[in-house]
Coordinates of C-alpha atoms in Angstrom, one line a residue:
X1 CA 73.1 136.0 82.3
X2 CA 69.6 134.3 81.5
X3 CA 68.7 131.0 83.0
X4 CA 68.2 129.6 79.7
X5 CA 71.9 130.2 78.7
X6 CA 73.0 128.5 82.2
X7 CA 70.8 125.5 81.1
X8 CA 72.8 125.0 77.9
X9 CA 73.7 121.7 77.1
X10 CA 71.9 120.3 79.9
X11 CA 69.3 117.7 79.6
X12 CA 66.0 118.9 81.6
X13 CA 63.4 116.4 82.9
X14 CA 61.1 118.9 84.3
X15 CA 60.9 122.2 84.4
X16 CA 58.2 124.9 86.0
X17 CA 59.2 128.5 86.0
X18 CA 60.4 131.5 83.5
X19 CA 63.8 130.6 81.4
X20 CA 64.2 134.2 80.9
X21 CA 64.8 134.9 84.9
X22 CA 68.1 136.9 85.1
X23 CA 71.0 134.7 87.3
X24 CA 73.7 136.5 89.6
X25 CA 75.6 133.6 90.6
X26 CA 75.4 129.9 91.2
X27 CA 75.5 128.4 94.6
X28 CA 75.0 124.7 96.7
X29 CA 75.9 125.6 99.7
X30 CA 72.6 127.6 101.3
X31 CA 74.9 129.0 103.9
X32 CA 76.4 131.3 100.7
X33 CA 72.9 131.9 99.0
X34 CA 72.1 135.1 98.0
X35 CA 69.3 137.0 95.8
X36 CA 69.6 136.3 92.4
X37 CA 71.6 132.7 92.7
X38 CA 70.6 129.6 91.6
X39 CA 70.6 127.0 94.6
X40 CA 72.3 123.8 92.9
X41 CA 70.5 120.9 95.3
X42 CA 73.2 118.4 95.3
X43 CA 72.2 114.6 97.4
X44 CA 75.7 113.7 99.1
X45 CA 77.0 111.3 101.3
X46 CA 76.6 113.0 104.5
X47 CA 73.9 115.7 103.2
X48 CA 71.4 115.8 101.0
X49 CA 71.1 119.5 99.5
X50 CA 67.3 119.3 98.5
X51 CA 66.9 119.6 102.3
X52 CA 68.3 123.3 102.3
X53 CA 66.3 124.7 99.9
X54 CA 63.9 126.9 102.2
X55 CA 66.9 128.2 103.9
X56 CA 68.3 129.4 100.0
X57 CA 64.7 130.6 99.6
X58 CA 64.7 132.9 102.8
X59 CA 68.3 134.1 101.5
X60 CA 66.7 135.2 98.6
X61 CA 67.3 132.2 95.6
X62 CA 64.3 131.8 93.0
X63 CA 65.8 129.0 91.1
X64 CA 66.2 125.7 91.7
X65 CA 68.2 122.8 89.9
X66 CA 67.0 119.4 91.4
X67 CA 66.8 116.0 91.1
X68 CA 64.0 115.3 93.9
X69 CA 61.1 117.3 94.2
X70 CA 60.8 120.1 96.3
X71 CA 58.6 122.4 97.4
X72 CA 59.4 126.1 97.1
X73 CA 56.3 128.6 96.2
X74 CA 56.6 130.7 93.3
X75 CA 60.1 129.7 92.5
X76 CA 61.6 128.5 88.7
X77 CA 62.4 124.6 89.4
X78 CA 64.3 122.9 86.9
X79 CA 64.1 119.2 87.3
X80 CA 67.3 116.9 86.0
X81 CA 68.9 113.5 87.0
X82 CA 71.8 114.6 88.3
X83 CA 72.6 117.3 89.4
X84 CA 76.4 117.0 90.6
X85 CA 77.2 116.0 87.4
X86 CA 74.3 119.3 85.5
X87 CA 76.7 121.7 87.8
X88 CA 79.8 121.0 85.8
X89 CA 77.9 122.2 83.1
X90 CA 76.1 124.6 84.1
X91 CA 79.4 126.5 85.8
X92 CA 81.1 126.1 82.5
X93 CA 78.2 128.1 80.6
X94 CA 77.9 130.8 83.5
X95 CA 81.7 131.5 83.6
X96 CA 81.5 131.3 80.1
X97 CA 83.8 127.7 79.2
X98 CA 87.0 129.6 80.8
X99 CA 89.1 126.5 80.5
X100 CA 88.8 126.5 75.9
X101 CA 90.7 129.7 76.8
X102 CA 93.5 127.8 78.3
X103 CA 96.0 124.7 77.7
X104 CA 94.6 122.6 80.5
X105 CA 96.7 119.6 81.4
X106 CA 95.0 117.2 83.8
X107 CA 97.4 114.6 85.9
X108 CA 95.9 111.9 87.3
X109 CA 97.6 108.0 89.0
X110 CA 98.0 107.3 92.7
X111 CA 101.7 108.6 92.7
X112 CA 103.5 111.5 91.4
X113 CA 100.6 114.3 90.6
X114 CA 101.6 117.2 92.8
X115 CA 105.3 116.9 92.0
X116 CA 104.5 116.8 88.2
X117 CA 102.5 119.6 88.1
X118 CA 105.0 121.6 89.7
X119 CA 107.6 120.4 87.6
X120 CA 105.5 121.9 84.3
X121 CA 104.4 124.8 86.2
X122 CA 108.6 125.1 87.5
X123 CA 109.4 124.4 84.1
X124 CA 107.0 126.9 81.9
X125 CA 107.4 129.8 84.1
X126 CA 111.8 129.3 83.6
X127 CA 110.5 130.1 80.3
X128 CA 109.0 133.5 81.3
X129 CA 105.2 131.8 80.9
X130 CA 102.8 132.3 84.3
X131 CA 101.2 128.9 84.5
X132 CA 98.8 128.2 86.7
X133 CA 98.1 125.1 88.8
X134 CA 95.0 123.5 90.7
X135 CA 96.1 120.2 93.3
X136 CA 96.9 119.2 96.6
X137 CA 99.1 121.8 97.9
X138 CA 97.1 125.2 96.7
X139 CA 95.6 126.9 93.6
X140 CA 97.1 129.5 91.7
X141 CA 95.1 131.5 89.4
X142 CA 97.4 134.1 88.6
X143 CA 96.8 136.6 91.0
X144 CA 95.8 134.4 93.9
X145 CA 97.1 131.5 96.0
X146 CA 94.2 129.2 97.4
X147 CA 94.8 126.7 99.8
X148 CA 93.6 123.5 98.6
X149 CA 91.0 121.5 100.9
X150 CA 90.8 118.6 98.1
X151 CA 93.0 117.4 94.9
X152 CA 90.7 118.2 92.6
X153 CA 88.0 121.1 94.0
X154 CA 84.2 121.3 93.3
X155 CA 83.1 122.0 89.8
X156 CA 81.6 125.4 90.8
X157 CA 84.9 126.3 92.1
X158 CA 87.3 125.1 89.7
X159 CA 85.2 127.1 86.7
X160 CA 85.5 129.8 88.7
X161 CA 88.9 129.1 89.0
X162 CA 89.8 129.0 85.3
X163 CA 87.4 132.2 85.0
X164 CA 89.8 134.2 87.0
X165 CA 93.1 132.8 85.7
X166 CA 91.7 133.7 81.7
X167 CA 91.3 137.1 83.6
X168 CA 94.5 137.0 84.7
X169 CA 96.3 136.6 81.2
X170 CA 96.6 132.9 81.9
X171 CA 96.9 130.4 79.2
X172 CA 98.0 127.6 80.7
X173 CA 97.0 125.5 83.9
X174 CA 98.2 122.2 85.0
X175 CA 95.8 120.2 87.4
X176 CA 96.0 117.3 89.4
X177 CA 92.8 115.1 88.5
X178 CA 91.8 112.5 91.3
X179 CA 90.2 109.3 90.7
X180 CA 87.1 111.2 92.8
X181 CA 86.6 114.1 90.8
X182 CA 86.5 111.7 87.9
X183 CA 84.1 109.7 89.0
X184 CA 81.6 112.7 90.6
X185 CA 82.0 114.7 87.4
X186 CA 83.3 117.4 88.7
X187 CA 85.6 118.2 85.6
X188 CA 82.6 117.9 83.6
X189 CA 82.5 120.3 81.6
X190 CA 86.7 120.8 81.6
X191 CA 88.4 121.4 78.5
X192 CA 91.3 119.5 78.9
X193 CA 94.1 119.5 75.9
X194 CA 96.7 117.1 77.4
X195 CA 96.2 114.2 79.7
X196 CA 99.3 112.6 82.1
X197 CA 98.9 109.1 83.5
X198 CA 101.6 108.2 86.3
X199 CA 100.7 105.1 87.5
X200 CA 98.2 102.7 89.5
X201 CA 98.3 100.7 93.0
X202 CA 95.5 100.4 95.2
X203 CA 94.5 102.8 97.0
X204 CA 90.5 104.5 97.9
X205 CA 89.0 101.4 97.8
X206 CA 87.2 102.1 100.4
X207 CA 85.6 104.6 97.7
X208 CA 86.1 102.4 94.5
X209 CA 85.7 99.1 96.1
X210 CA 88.2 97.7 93.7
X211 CA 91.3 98.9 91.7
X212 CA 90.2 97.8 88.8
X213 CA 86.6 100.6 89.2
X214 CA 89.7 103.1 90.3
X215 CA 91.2 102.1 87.0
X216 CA 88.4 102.9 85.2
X217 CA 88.0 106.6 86.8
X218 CA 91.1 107.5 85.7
X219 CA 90.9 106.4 82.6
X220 CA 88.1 108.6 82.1
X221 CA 90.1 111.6 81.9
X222 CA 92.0 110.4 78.7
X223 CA 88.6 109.9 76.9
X224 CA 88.2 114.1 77.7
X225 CA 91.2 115.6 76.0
X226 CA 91.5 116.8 72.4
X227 CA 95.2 116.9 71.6
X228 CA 97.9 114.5 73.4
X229 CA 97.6 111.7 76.4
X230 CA 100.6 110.9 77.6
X231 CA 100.7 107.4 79.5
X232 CA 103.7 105.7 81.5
X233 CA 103.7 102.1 79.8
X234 CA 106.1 100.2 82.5
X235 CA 102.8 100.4 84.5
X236 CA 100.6 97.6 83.8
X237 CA 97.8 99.5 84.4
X238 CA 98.9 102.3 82.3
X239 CA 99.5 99.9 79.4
X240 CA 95.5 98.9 79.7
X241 CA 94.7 102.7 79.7
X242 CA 96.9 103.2 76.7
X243 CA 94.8 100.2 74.7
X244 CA 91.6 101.5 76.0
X245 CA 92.3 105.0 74.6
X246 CA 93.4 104.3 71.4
X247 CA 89.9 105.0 69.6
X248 CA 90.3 108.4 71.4
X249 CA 90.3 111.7 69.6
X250 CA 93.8 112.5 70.9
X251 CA 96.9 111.0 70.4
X252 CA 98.8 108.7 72.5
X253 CA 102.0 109.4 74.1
X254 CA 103.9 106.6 75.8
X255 CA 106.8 107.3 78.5
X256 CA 109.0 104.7 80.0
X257 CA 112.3 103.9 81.5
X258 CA 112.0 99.7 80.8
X259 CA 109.1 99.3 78.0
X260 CA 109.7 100.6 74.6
X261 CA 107.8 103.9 74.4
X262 CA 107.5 106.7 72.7
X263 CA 109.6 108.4 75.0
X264 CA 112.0 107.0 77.2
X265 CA 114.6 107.4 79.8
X266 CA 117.9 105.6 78.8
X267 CA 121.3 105.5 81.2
X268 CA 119.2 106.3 84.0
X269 CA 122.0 107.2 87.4
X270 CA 120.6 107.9 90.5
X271 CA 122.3 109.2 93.6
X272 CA 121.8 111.0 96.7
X273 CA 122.4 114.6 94.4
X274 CA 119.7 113.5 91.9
X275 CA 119.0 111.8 88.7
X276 CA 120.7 111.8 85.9
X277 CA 119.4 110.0 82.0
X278 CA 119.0 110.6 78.8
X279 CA 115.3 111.6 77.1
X280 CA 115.3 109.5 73.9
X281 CA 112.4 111.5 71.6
X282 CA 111.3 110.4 68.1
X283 CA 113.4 113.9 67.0
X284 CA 115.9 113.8 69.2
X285 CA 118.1 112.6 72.7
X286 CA 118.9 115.2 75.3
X287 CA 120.5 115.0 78.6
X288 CA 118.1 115.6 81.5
X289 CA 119.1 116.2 85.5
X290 CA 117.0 117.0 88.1
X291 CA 117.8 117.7 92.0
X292 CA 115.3 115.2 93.6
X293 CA 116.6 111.8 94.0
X294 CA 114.8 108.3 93.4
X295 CA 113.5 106.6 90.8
X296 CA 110.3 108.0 90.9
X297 CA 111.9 111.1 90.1
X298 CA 112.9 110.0 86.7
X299 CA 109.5 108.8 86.1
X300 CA 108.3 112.3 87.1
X301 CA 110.4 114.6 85.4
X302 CA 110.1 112.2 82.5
X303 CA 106.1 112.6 82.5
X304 CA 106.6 116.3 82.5
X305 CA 109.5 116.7 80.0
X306 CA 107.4 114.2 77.6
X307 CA 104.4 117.1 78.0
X308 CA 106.9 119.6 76.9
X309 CA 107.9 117.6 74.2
X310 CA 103.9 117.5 73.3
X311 CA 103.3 121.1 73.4
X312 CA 106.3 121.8 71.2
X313 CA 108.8 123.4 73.7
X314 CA 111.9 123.6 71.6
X315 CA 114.3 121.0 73.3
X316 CA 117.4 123.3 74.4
X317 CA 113.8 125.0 77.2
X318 CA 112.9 121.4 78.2
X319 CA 116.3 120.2 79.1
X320 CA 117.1 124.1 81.0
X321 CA 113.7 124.5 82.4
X322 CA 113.9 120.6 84.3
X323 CA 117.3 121.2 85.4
X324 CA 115.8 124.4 87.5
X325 CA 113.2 123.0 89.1
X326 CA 114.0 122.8 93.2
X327 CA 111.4 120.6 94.0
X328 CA 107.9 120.2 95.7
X329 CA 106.9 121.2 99.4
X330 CA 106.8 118.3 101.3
X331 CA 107.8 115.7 99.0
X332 CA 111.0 114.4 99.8
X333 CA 111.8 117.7 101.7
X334 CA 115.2 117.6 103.2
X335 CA 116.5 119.0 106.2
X336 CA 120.0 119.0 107.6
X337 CA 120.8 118.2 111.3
X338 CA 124.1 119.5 113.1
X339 CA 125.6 116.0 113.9
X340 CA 125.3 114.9 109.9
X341 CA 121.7 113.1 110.1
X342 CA 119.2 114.0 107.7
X343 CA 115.1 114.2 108.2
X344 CA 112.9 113.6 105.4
X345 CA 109.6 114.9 105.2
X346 CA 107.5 113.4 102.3
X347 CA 103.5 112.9 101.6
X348 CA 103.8 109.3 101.0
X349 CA 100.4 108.3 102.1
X350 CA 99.9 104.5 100.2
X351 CA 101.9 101.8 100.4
X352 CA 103.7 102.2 96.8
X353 CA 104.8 105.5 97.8
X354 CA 106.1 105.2 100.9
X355 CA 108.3 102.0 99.9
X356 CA 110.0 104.2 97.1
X357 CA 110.3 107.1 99.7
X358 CA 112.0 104.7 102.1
X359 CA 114.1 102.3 99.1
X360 CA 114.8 105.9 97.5
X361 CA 116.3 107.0 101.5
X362 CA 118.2 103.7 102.1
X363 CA 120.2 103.9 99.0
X364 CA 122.0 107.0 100.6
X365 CA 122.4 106.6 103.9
X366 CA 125.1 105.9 105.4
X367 CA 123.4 104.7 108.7
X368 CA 119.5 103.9 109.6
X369 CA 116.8 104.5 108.4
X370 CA 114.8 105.6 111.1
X371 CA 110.8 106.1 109.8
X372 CA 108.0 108.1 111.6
X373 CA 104.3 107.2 109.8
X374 CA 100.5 106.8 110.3
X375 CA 97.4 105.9 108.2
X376 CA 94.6 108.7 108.3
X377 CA 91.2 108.0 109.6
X378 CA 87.9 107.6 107.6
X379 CA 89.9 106.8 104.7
X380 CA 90.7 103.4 103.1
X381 CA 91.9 100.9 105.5
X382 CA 93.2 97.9 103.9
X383 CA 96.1 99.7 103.0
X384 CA 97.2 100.6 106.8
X385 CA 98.6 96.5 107.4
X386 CA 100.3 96.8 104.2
X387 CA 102.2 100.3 105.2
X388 CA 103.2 98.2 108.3
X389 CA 104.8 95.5 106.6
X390 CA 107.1 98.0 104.4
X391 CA 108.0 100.6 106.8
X392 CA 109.4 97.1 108.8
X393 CA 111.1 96.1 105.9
X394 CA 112.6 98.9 104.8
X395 CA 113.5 100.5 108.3
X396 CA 115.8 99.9 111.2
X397 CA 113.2 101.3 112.8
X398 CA 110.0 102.3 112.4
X399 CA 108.2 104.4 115.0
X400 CA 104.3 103.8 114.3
X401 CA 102.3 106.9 114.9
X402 CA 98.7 109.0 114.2
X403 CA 98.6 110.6 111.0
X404 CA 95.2 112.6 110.8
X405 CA 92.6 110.1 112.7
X406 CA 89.5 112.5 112.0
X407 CA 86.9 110.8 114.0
X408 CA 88.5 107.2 114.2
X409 CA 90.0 105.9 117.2
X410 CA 93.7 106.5 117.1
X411 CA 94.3 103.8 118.4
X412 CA 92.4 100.9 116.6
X413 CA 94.2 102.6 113.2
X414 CA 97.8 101.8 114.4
X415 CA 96.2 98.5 115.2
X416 CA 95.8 98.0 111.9
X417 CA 99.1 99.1 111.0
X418 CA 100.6 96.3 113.5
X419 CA 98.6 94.0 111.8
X420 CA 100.8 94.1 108.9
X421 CA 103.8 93.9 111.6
X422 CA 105.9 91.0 112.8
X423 CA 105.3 92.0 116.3
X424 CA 108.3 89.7 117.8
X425 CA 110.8 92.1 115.8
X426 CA 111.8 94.7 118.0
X427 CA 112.4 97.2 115.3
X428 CA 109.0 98.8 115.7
X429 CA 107.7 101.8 118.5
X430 CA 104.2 102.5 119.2
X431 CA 104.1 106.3 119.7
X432 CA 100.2 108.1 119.7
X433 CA 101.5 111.4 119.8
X434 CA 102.8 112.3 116.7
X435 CA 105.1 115.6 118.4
X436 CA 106.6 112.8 120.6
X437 CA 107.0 110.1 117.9
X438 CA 109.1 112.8 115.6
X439 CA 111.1 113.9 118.7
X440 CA 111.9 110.2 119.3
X441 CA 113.4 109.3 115.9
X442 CA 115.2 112.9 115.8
X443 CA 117.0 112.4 119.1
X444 CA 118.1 108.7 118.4
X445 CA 119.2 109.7 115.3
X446 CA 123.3 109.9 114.9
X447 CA 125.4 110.9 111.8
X448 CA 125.1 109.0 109.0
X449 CA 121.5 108.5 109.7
X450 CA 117.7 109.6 108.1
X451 CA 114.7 110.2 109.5
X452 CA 111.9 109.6 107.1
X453 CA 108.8 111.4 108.3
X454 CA 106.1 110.3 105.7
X455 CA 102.2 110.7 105.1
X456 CA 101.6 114.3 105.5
X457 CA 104.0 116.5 103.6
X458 CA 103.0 120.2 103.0
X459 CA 100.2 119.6 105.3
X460 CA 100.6 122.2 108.2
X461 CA 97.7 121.0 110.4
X462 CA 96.5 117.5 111.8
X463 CA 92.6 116.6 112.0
X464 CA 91.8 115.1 115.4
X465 CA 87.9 114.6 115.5
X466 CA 86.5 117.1 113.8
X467 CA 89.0 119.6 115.1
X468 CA 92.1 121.0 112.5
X469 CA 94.7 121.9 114.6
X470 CA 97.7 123.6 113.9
X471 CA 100.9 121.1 113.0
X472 CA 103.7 121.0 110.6
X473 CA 106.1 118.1 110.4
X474 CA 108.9 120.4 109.5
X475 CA 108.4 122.7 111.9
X476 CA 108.5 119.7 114.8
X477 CA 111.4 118.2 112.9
X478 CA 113.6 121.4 113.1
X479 CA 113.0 122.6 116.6
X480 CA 114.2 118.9 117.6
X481 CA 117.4 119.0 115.6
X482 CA 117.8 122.7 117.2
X483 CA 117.8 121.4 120.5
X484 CA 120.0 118.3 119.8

């Protein structure tokens, strides 16, 4: 492909060089260069990527996009303002705009993304259709499973990504889309046909500063697809979004359980099998189950139904295709002990998550709740004294432990946890060591009892320093209940 057809679309302040020059591939990372690449310098937090461009040079690169000058003899040097945002772009055009070729869905809110794109992924492949999915837990593109390191991967990445799954006889992919990727235009360039909004509480601010900057990055997404946003309107910030988008090119969708939307779920039961309600469409009423209990699994299955609905799935699918789906790894896993407790493992990582993981837990048992948690490190604090304050609430007892500190202290982030704490209640443990912490709540717990293990999920490592070690709540949770 010619440089010049890379560049389409993209606006160029400066430019020295031949637009003619043949490309091979598109790189930022120099460690990856190779002859025939164009080095992408991208200026991050931690890095600036102008300061790697000899290195691509001696690897063989001739092409530069920047937005500082460098200084690189005899190379082509294209000169723009930003070039995170210029590499959406310029991916798109070399894999040649994969995602037109597919029904791209992009999921974005604070709660709920992962288990919705699995429910439409669950849901369309019941229907003999290979869907494939970019988020939290992996990427599927078809042929290949690739575990995730982010929600929402690098634009160079995901367009290669899509490129593969088009060459995989893809034509549909459902994507979580975090309030990051929005914001660092990495789904630039993304063709996105449907848009889900779950919902909004504060979380990243250390990121956004505010929730109401977060709102605005998510709403960007509903501004970038062509056919159908579907929005849940019992959420006040998803009632904003739906305002804001209504000058949008694609139509609005509203779901709810309590507002009156579009699509709704009426005689809502919820029990420790599942959820029960009835879908109430402009066309029609079906009855929807699903095996995952909780409220936020009506909201969920709702969100992904209501898609369904959008992309003209006859109704007789929708209500088969829900009823299949088993779940999500790691979110609201459950595993059975021998004396008639019950460990769940869930990803609830923010305070609005883990008091419906722990409300959702209480309205079963038949003993104590017993809850295991942490706050990760380098990530937003003022959430951690908040998390505190529910898991007391909502707990008989809550064993406070380290989730992934990175390079934070362990122990000053479970200070911050007790800061949300009434500290004369003696409901509350103070355990470091995660290992211990789960073997503690596992071996006071009796029959009748659960064991909520929350904030990592499907994650099968921990980050201590800069160091990922190998750990898997499950795992730790089951050799406990073996030995009981």
């Amino acid at each position: 492909m010619k440089l010049r057809e890379i560049l389409y679309g993209i606006d160029v302040l400066d430019f020295r060089g031949d637009m003619d020059t043949d490309i091979e591939g598109i790189c930022y990372d120099s460690r990856k260069a190779s002859e025939g690449d164009v080095f992408i310098c991208i200026k991050g937090f931690s890095s600036n990527g102008h300061e790697y461009a000899s290195k691509a040079y001696e690897k063989g690169c001739r092409v530069f996009l920047v937005q500082e000058d460098i200084e690189v003899e005899g190379a082509t040097v294209v000169k723009v303002e930003n070039t995170r945002r210029e590499m959406a772009k310029a991916a798109s055009n070399f894999y040649n705009n994969p995602s037109k070729g597919i029904q791209l869905t992009g999921v974005t809110g604070t709660n709920g993304k992962t288990t919705i794109t699995y429910l439409v992924k669950s849901s369309l492949e019941s229907m003999g259709r290979d869907s494939g999915i970019v988020g939290t837990i992996k990427t599927y593109t078809g042929k290949r499973d690739i575990e995730s390191e982010r929600t929402t991967p690098e634009s160079l990445e995901l367009q290669q990504y899509f490129h593969e799954m088009v060459g995989n006889g893809i034509d549909s992919c459902v994507m979580e889309v975090s309030s990051h990727s929005l914001e660092l235009d990495r789904v630039d360039g993304c063709d996105f046909k449907y848009g889900i909004f779950t919902n909004l509480t504060p979380e990243h601010m250390d990121f956004h500063g505010d929730i109401e900057s977060y709102m605005n990055a998510k709403e960007k997404l509903f501004h970038m697809t062509s056919k159908a946003n579907i929005i849940n309107i019992d959420d006040e910030w998803g009632r904003r979004i739906y305002e804001n988008v209504k000058c949008a090119k694609a139509k609005r969708i509203s779901y709810a359980i309590r507002e009156q939307a579009d699509i709704m779920a009426k005689g809502v039961k919820i029990s420790s099998e599942g959820v029960k309600y009835t879908m109430v469409t402009p066309d029609y009423k079906i009855d929807i189950e699903l095996s995952i209990p909780g409220e936020f699994s009506v909201y969920n299955s709702l969100a992904a139904a209501a898609l369904l609905y959008a992309t003209e799935v006859p109704k007789e699918q929708i209500q088969r295709s829900i009823s299949l789906c088993k779940g999500v790894p790691g979110r609201f896993e459950s595993i059975s002990g021998k004396e008639g407790e019950t460990v769940i493992v869930d990803y609830a990582h923010t305070p609005d998550a883990l008091e419906n993981i722990l409300r959702t837990a209480g309205s079963f048992a038949k003993g104590r709740i017993i809850t295991v948690f942490g706050c990760g490190g380098d990530r937003d604090t003022t959430k951690r004294p908040v998390m505190g304050g529910i898991s007391q609430k909502y707990s008989d007892v809550s064993i406070v432990t380290s989730d992934n500190p990175r390079t934070e202290d362990p122990d000053a982030i479970i200070n911050d946890v007790l800061g949300g704490m009434d500290t004369q209640n003696q409901n509350y443990q103070v355990e470091k060591d995660r290992n211990i912490a789960i073997k503690n709540a596992v071996s006071m717990a009796k029959e009748g009892d659960v064991v909520v293990i929350a904030g990592k999920g499907h994650e099968t490592y921990q980050i201590i320093g800069s160091e990922k070690i190998h750990f898997d709540d499950r795992e730790i949770a089951r050799k406990y209940l073996e030995v009981k």
